[in-house]
PDB file of C-alpha atoms in Angstrom:
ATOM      1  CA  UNK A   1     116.345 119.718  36.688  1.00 97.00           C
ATOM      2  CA  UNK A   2     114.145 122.717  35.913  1.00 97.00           C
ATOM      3  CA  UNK A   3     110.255 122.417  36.678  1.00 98.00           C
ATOM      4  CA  UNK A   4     107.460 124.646  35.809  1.00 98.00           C
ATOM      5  CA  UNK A   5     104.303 125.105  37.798  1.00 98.00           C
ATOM      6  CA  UNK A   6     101.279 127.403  37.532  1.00 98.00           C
ATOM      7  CA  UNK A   7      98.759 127.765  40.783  1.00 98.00           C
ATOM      8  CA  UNK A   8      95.968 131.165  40.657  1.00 98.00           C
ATOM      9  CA  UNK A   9      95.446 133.216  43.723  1.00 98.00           C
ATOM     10  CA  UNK A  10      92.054 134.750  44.744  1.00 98.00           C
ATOM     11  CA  UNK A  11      91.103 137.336  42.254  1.00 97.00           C
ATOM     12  CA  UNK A  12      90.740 139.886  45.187  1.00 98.00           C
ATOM     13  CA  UNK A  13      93.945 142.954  44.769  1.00 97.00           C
ATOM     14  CA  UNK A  14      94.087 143.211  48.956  1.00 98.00           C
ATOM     15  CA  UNK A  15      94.763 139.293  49.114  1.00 98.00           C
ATOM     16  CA  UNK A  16      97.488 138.895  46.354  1.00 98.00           C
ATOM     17  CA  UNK A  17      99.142 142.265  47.975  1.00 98.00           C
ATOM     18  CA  UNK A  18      99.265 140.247  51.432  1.00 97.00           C
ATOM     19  CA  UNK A  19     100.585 137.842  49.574  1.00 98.00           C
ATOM     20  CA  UNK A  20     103.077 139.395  47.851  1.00 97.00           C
ATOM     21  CA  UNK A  21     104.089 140.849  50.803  1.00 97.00           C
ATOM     22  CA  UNK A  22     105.076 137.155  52.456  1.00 97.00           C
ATOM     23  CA  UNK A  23     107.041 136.686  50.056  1.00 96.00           C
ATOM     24  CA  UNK A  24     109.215 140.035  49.939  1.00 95.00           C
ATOM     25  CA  UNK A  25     110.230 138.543  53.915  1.00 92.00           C
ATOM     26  CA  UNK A  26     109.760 135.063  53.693  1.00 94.00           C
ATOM     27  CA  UNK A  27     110.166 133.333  56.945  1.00 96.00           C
ATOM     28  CA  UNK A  28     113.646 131.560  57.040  1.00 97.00           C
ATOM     29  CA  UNK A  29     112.506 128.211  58.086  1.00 97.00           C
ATOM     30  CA  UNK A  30     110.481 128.007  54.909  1.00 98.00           C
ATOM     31  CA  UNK A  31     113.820 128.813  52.632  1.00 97.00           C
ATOM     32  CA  UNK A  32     115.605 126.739  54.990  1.00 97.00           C
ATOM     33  CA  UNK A  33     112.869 123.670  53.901  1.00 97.00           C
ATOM     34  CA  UNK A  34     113.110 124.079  50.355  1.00 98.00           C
ATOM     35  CA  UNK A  35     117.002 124.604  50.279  1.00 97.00           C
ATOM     36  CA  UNK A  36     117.242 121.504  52.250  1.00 97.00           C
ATOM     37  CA  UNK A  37     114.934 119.577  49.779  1.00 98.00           C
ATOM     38  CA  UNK A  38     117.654 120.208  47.031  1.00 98.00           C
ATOM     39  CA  UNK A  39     116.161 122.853  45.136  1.00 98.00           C
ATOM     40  CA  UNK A  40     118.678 125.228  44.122  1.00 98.00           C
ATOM     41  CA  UNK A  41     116.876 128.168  43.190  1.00 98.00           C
ATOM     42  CA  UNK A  42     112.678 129.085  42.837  1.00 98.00           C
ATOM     43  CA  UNK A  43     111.330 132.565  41.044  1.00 98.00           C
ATOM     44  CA  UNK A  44     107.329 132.771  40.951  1.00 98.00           C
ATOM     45  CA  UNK A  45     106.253 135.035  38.177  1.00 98.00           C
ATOM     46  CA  UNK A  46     102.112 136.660  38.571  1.00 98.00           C
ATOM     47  CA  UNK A  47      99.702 138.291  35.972  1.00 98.00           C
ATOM     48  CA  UNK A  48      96.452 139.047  36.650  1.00 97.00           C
ATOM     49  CA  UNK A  49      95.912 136.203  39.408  1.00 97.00           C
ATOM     50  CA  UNK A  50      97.898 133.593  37.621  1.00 98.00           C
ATOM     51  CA  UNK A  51     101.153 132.615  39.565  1.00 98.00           C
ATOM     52  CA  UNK A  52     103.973 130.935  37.162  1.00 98.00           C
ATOM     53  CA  UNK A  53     106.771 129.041  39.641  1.00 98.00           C
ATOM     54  CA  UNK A  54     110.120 127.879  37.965  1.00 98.00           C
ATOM     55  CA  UNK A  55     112.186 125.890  40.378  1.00 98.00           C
ATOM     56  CA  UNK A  56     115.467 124.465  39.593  1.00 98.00           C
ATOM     57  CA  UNK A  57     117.088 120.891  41.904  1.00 98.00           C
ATOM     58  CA  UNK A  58     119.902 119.295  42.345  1.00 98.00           C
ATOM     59  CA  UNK A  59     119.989 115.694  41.912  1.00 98.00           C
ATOM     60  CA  UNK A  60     119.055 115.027  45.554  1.00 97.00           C
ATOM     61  CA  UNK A  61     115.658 116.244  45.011  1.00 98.00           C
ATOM     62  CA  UNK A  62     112.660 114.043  44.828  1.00 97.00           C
ATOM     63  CA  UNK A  63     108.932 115.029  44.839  1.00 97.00           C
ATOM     64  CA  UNK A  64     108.096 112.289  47.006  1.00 97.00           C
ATOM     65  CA  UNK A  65     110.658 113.267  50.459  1.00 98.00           C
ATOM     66  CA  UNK A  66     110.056 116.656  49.750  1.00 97.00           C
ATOM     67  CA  UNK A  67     106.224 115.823  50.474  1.00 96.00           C
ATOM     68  CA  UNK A  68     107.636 113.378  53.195  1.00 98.00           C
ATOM     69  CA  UNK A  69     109.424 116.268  54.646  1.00 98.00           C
ATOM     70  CA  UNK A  70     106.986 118.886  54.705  1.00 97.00           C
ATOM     71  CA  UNK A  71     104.366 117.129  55.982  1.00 97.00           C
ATOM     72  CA  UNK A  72     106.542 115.917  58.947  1.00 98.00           C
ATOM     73  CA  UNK A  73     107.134 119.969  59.348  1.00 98.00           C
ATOM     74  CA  UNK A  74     104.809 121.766  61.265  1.00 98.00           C
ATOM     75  CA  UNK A  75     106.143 125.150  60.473  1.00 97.00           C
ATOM     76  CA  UNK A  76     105.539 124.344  56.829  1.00 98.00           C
ATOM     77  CA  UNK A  77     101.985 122.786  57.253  1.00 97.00           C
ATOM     78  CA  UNK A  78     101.229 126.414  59.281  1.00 98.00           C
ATOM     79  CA  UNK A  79     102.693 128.271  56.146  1.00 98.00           C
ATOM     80  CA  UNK A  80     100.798 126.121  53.501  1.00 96.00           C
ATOM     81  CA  UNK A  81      97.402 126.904  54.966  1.00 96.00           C
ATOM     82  CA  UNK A  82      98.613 130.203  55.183  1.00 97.00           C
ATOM     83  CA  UNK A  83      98.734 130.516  51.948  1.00 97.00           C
ATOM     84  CA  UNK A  84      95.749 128.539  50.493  1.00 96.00           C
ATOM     85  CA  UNK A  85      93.941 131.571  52.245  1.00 97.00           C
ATOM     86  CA  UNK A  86      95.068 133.108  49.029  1.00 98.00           C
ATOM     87  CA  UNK A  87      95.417 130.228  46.593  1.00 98.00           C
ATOM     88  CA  UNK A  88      93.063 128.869  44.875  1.00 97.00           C
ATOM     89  CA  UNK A  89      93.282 125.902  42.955  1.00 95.00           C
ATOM     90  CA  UNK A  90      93.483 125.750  38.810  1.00 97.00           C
ATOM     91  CA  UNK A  91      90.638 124.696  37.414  1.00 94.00           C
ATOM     92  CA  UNK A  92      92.357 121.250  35.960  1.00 94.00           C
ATOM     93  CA  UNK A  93      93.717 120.466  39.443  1.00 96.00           C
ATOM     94  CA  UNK A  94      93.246 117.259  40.773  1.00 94.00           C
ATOM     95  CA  UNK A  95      91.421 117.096  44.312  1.00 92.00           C
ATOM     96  CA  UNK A  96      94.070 118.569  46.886  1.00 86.00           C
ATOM     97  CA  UNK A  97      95.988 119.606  44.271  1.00 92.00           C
ATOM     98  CA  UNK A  98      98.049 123.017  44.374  1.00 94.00           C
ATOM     99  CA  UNK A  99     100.597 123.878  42.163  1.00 97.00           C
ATOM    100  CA  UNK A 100     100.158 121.836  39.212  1.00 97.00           C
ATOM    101  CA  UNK A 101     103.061 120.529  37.142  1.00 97.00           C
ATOM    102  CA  UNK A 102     103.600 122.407  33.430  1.00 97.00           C
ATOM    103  CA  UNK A 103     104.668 120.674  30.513  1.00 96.00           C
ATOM    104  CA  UNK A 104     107.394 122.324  28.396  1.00 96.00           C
ATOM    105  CA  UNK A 105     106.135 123.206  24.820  1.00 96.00           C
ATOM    106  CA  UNK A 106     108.955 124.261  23.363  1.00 97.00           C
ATOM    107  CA  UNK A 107     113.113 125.301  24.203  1.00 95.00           C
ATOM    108  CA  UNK A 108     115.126 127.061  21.905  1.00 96.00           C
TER     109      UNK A 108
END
């Protein structure tokens, strides 16, 4: 399966450079978390402050271990508030809400 997300960072250029940064050397236990969740593969896309995420599972992935999981992980709750220090959340978010689900428009 293929899923699209969008999430903004803070509109401040030294804060989405730090954050670009984590992500050049991202810290293996994170990878190790999401390979381990069953998705495959993950690209994340920015303009402006506007993050695009395109994340591709296997059919062992499910939304609901994956929050299981990282929740039970305390190097991944450490990363997460990491990076809310640059996230912010999209305006149509629900309450706690992060990267929020896209709905495909159109495939050729």
């Amino acid at each position: 399966m293929r899923y699209c997300f969008a999430l903004d960072l803070k509109e401040d250029p030294a804060l989405i450079a730090e954050y670009e940064q984590y992500h050049e050397r991202l810290r293996p236990e994170i990878e190790a978390s999401i390979r381990e969740s069953g998705i495959t593969d993950m690209e994340i896309y920015r303009i402006g402050n506007r993050l695009f995420m395109i994340m591709e599972t296997d059919e062992t992935f499910s939304f609901e271990a994956k929050a299981a999981a990282d929740a039970a992980n305390p190097k991944v709750q450490e990363w997460e508030a990491l990076m809310w220090t640059y996230q912010q959340a999209l305006p149509m978010a629900k309450p706690g809400e992060k990267w929020v689900l896209m709905n495909q428009l159109f495939k050729l």
